[in-house]
PDB file of C-alpha atoms in Angstrom:
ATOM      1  CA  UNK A   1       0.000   0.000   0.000  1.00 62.00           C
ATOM      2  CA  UNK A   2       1.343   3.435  -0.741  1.00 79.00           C
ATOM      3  CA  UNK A   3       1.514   5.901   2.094  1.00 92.00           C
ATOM      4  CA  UNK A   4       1.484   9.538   2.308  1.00 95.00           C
ATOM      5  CA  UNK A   5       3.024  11.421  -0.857  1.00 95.00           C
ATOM      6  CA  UNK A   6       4.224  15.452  -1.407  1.00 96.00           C
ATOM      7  CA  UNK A   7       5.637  16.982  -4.171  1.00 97.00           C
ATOM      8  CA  UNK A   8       7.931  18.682  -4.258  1.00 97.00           C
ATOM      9  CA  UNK A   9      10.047  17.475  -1.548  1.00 95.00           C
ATOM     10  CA  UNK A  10      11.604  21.365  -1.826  1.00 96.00           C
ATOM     11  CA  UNK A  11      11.062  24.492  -3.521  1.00 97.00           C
ATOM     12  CA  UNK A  12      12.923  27.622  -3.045  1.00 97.00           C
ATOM     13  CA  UNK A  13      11.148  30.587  -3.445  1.00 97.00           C
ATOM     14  CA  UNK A  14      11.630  34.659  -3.464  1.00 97.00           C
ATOM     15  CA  UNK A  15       9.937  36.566  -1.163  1.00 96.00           C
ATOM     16  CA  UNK A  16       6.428  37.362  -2.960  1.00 96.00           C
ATOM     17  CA  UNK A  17       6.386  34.409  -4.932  1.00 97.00           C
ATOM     18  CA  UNK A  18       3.615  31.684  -5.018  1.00 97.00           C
ATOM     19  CA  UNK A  19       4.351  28.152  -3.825  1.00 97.00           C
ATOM     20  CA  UNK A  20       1.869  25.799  -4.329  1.00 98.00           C
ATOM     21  CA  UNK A  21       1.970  22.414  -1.921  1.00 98.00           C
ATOM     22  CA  UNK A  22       1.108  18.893  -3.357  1.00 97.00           C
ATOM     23  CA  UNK A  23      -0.880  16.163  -1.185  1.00 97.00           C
ATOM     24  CA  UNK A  24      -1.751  12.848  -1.980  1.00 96.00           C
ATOM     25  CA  UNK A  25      -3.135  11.045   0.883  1.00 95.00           C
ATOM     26  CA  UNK A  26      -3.366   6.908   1.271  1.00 94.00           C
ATOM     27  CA  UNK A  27      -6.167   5.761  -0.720  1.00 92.00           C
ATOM     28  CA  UNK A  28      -9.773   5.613   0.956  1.00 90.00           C
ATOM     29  CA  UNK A  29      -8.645   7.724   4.519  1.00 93.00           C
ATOM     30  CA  UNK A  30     -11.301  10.778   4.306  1.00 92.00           C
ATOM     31  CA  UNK A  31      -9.135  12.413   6.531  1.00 94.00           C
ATOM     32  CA  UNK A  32      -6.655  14.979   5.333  1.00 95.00           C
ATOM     33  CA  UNK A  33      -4.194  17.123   7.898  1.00 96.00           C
ATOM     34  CA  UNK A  34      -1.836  19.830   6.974  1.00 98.00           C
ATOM     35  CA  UNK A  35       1.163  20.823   9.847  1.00 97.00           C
ATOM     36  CA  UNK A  36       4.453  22.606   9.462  1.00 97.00           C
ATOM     37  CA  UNK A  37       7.917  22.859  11.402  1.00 95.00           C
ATOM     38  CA  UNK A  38       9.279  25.598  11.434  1.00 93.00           C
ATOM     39  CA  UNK A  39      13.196  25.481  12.269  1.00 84.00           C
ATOM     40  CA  UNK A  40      13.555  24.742  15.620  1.00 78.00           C
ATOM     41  CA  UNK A  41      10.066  25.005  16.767  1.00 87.00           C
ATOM     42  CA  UNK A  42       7.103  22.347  17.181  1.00 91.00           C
ATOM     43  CA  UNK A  43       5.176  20.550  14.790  1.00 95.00           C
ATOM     44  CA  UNK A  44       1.694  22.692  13.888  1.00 96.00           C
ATOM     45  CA  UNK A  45      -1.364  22.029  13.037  1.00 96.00           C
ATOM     46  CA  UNK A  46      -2.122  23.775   9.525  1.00 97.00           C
ATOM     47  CA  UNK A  47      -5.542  22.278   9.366  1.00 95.00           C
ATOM     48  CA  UNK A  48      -8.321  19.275   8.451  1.00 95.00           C
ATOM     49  CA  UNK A  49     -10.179  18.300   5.837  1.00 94.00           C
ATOM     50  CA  UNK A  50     -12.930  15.083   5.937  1.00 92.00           C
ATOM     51  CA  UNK A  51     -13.641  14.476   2.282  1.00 93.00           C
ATOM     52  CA  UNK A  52     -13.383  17.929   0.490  1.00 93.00           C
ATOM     53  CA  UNK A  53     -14.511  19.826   3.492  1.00 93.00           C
ATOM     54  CA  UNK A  54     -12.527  22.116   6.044  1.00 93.00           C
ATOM     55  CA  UNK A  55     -13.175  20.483   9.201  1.00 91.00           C
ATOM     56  CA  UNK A  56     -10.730  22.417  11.289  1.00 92.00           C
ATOM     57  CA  UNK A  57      -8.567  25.478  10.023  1.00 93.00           C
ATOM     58  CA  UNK A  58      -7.919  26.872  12.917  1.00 93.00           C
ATOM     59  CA  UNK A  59      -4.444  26.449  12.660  1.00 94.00           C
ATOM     60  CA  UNK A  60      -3.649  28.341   9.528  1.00 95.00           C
ATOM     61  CA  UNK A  61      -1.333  31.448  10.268  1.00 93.00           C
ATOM     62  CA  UNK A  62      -2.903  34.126   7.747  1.00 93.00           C
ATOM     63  CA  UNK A  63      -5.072  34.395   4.966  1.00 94.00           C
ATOM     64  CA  UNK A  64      -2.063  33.934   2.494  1.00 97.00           C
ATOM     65  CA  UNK A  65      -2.060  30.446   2.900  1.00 97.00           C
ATOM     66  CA  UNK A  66      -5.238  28.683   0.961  1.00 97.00           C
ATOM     67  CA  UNK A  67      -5.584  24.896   1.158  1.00 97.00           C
ATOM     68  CA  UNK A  68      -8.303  23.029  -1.186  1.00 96.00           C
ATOM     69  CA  UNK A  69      -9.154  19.181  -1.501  1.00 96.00           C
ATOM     70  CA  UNK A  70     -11.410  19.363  -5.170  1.00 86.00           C
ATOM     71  CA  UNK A  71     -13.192  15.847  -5.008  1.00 88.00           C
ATOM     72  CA  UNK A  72     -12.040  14.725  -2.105  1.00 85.00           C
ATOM     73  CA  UNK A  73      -8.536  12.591  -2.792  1.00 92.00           C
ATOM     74  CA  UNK A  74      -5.175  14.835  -3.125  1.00 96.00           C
ATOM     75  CA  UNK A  75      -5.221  18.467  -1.447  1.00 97.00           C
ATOM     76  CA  UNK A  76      -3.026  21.695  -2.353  1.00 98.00           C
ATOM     77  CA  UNK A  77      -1.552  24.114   0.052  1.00 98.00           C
ATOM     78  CA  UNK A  78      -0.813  27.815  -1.605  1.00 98.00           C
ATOM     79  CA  UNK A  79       1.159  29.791   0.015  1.00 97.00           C
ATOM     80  CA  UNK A  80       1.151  33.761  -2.173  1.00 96.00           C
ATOM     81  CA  UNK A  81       3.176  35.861  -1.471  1.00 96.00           C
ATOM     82  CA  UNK A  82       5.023  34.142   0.324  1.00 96.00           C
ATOM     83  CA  UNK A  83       7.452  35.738   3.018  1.00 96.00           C
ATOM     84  CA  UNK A  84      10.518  34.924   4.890  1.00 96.00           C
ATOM     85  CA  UNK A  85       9.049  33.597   7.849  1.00 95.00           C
ATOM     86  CA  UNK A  86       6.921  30.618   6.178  1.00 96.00           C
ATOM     87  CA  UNK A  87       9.994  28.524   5.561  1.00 97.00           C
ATOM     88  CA  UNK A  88      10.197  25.190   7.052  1.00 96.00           C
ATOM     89  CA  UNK A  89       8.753  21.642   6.299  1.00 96.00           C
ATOM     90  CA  UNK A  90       5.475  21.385   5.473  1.00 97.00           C
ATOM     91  CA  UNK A  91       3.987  17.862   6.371  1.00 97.00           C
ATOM     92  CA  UNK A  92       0.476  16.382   4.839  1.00 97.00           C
ATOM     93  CA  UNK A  93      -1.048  13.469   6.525  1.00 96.00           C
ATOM     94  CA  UNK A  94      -4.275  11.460   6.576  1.00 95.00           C
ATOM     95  CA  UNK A  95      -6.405   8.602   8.646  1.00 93.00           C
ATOM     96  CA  UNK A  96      -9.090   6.870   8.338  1.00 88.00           C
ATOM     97  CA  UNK A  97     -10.939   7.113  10.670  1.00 76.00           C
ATOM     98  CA  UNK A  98     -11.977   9.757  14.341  1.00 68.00           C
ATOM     99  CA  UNK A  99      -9.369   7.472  17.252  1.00 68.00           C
ATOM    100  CA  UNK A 100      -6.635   5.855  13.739  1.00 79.00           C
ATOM    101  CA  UNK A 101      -2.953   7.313  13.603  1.00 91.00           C
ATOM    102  CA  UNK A 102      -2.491   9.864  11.051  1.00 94.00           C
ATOM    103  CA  UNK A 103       0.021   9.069   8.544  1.00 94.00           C
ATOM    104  CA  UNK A 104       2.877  10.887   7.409  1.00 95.00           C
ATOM    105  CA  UNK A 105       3.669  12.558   4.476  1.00 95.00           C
ATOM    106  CA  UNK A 106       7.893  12.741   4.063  1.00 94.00           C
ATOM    107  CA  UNK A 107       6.996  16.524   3.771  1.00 95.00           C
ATOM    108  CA  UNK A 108       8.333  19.507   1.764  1.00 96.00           C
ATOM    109  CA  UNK A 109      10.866  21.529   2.875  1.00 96.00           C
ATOM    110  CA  UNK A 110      10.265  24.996   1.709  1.00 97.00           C
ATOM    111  CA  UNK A 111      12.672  27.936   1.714  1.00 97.00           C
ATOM    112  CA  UNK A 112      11.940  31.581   1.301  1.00 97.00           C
ATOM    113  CA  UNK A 113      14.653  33.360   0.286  1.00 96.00           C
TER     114      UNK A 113
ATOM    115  CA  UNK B  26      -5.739  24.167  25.447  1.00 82.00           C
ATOM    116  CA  UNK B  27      -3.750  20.364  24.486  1.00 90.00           C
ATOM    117  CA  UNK B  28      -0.025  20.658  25.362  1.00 94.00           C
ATOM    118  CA  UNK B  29       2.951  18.725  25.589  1.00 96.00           C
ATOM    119  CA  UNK B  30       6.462  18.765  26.828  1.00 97.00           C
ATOM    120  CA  UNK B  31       9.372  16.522  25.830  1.00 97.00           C
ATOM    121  CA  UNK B  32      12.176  17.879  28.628  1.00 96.00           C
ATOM    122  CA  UNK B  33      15.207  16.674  27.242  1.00 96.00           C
ATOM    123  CA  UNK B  34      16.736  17.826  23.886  1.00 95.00           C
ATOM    124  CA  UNK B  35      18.478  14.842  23.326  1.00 97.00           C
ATOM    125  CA  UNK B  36      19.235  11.586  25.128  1.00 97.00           C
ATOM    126  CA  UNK B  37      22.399   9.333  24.881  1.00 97.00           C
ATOM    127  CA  UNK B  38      22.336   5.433  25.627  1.00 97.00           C
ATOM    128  CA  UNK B  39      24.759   2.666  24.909  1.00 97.00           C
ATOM    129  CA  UNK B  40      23.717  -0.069  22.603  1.00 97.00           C
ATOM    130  CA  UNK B  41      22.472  -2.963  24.187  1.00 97.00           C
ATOM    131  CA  UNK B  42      21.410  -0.307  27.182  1.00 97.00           C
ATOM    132  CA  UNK B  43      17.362  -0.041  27.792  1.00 97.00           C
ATOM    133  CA  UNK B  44      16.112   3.500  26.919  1.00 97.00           C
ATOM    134  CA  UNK B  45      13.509   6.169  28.167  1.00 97.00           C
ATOM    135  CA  UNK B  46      12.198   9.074  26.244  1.00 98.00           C
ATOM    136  CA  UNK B  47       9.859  11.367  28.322  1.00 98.00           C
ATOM    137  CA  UNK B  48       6.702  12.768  27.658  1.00 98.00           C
ATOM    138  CA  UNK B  49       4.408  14.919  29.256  1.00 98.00           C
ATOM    139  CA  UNK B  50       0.742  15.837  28.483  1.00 97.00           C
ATOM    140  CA  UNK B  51      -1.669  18.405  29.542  1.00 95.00           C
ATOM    141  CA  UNK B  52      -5.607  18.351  28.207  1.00 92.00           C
ATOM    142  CA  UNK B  53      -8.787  18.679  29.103  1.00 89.00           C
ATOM    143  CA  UNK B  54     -10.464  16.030  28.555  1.00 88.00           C
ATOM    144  CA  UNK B  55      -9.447  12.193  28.135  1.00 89.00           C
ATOM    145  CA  UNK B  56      -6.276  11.775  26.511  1.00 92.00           C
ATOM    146  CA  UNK B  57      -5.018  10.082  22.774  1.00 93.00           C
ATOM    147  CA  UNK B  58      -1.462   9.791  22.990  1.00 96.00           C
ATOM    148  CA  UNK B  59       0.888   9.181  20.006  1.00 96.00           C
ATOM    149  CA  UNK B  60       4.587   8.460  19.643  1.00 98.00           C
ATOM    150  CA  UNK B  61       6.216   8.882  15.970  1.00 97.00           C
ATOM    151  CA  UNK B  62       9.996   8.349  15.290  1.00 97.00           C
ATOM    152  CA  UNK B  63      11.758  10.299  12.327  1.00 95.00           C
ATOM    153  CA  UNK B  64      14.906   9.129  10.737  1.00 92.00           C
ATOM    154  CA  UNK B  65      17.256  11.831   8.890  1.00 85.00           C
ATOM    155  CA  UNK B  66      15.478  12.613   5.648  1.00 80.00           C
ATOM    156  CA  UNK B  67      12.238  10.894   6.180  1.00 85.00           C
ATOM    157  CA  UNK B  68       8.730  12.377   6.977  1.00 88.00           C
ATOM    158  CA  UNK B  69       7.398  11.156  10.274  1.00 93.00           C
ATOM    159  CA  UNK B  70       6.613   7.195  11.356  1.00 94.00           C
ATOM    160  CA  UNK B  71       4.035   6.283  13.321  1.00 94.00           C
ATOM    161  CA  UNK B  72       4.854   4.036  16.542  1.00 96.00           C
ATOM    162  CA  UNK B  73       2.428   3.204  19.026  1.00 96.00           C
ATOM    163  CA  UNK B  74      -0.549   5.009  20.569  1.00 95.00           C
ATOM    164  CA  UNK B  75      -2.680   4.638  23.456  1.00 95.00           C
ATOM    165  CA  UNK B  76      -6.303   5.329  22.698  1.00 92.00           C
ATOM    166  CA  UNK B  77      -8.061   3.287  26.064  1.00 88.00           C
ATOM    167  CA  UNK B  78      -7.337  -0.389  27.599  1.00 88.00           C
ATOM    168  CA  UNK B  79      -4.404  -1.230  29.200  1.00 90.00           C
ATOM    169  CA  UNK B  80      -1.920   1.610  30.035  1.00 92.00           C
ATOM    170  CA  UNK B  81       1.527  -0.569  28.854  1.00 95.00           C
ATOM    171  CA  UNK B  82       1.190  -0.203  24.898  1.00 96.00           C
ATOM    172  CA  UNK B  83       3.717  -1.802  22.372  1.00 96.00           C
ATOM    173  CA  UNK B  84       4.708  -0.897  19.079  1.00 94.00           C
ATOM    174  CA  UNK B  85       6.585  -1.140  16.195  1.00 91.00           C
ATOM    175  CA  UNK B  86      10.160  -2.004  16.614  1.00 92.00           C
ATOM    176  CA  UNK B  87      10.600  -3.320  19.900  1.00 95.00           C
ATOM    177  CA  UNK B  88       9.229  -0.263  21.442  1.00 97.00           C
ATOM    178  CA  UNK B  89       6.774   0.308  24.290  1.00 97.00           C
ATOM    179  CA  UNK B  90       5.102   3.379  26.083  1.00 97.00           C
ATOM    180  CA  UNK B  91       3.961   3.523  29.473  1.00 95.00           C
ATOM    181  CA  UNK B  92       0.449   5.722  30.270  1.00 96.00           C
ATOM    182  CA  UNK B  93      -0.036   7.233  33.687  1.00 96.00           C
ATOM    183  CA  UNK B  94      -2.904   8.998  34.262  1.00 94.00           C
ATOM    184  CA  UNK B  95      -1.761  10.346  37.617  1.00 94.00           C
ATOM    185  CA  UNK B  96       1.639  11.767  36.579  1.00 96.00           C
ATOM    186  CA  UNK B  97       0.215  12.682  33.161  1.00 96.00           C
ATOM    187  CA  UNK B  98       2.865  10.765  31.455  1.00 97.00           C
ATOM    188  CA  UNK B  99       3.557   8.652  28.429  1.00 98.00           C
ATOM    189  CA  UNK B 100       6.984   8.032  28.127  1.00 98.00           C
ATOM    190  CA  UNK B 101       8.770   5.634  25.630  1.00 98.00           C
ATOM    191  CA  UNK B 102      10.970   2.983  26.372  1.00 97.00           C
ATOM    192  CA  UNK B 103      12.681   0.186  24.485  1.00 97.00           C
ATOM    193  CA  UNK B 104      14.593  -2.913  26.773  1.00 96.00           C
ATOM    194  CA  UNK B 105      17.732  -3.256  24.369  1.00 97.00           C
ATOM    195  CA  UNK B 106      18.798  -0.257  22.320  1.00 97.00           C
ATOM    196  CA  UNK B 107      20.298  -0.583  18.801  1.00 97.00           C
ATOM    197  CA  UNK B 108      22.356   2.182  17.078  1.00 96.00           C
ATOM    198  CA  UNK B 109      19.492   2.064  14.405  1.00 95.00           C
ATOM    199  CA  UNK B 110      17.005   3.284  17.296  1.00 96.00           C
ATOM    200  CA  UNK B 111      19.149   6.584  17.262  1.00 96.00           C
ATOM    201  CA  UNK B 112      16.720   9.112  15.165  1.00 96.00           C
ATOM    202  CA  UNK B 113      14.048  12.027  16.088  1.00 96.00           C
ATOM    203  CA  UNK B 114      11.230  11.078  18.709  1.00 97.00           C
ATOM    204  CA  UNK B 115       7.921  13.381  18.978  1.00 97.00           C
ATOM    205  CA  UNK B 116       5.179  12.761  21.567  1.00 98.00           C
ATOM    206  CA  UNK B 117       1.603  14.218  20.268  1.00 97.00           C
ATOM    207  CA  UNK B 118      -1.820  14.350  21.962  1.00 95.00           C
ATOM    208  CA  UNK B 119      -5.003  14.630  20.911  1.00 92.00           C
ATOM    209  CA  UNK B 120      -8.036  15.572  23.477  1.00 88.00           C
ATOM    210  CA  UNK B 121     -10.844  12.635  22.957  1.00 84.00           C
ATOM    211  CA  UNK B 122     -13.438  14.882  23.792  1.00 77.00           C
ATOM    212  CA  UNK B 123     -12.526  18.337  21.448  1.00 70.00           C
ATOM    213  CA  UNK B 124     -14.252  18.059  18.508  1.00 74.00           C
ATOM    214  CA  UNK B 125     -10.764  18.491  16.515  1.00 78.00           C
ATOM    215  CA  UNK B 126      -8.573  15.437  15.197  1.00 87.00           C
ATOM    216  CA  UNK B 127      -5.775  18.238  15.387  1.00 91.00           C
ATOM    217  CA  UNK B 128      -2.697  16.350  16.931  1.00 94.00           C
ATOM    218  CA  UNK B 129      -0.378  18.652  19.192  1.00 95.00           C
ATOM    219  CA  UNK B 130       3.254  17.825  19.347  1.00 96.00           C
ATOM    220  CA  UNK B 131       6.506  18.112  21.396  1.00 96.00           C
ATOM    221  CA  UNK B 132       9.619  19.613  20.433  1.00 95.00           C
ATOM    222  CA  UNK B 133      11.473  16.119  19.818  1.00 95.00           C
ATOM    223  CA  UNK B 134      14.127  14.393  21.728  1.00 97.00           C
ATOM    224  CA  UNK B 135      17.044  13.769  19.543  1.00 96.00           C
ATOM    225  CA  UNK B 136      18.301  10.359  20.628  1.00 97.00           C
ATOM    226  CA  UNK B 137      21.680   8.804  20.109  1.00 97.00           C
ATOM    227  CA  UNK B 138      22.639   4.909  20.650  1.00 97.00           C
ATOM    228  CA  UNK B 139      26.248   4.990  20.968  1.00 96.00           C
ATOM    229  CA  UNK B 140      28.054   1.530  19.862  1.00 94.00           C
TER     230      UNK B 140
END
């Protein structure tokens, strides 16, 4: 079974650019979960999706960061314009169900230069 | 508010020596507790987890994690460890009564088995 993918596994990117964030979770898990490390900090919740619904975005620092899960399989995370202090790894993650593990993406290490 | 707090930095154990990696929790409500190891270059790797039953859970590799309610612990332990053990350890929790699945982690413990 294939787990969590992301592409890319980095981008670097100018200040003011657009990044955009690539998700596929394991197949049939409804559940979709964005977090990010940022260096030397804790792993944060970004926020949830069941299906192609936001279940929980409380997590997501500003409004220029946009995630969206069309049909309910892969999910995107934009980040525009992007600025200095959103670099760091960006994981995705997914479960199937409310008490299962979530699953780990091998993340995306983005830099903002 | 879910919290947790991994208070060592890194930990240092000779091969073949049993190993602890602590964990604290603080939540509301009744606890899920998660350990995930991640090895240089790799996204994270699920463990173990205790979700309800008996408070000694094992997991992958060799590994177990001990939960007690009254010290509001969960730490990690292994009998024997290997110099493949030696990678990045983060202890999450999840509140079983919040209505988010939102999984809050420690910093990591950086542990080394030393040959």
């Amino acid at each position: 079974e294939a787990g969590v993918t992301q592409f890319p596994s980095h981008s670097v990117i100018e200040k003011g650019q657009t990044v955009t964030l690539r998700c596929d979770p394991i197949s049939g898990h409804d559940n979709l979960y964005w977090y990010r490390r940022v260096m030397g900090k804790e792993i944060k919740f970004l926020l949830h999706f069941v299906k192609e619904s936001k279940q929980d975005e409380s997590g997501m620092p500003n409004n220029r960061f946009l995630a969206e899960r069309t049909g309910g399989t892969y999910s995107t995370l934009k980040v525009q314009p992007a600025e200095l202090e959103d670099s760091g790894v960006y994981f995705c993650a997914s479960s199937q169900a409310f008490v299962n593990e979530q699953f780990f993406g091998p993340g995306t290490r983005l830099t903002v230069l | 508010a879910q919290s947790v707090a991994q208070p060592e930095d890194q930990v240092n154990v000779a091969e073949g020596n049993p190993l602890t990696v602590k964990c604290t929790y603080s939540v509301s409500g009744n606890p899920y507790l998660f350990w995930y190891v991640q090895y240089p270059n790799r996204g994270l790797q699920f463990l173990l987890k205790y979700i309800t039953g008996d408070n000694l859970v094992k997991g992958s590799y060799g590994f177990e994690a001990e939960f007690n309610k009254s010290q509001t612990s969960f730490h990690l332990k292994k009998p024997s460890a290997l110099v493949s053990d030696s990678a990045l350890y983060f202890c999450a929790v999840r509140d079983s009564g919040a209505g988010s699945y939102q999984l809050t982690f420690g910093k990591g413990t950086k542990l080394s088995v030393i040959p």
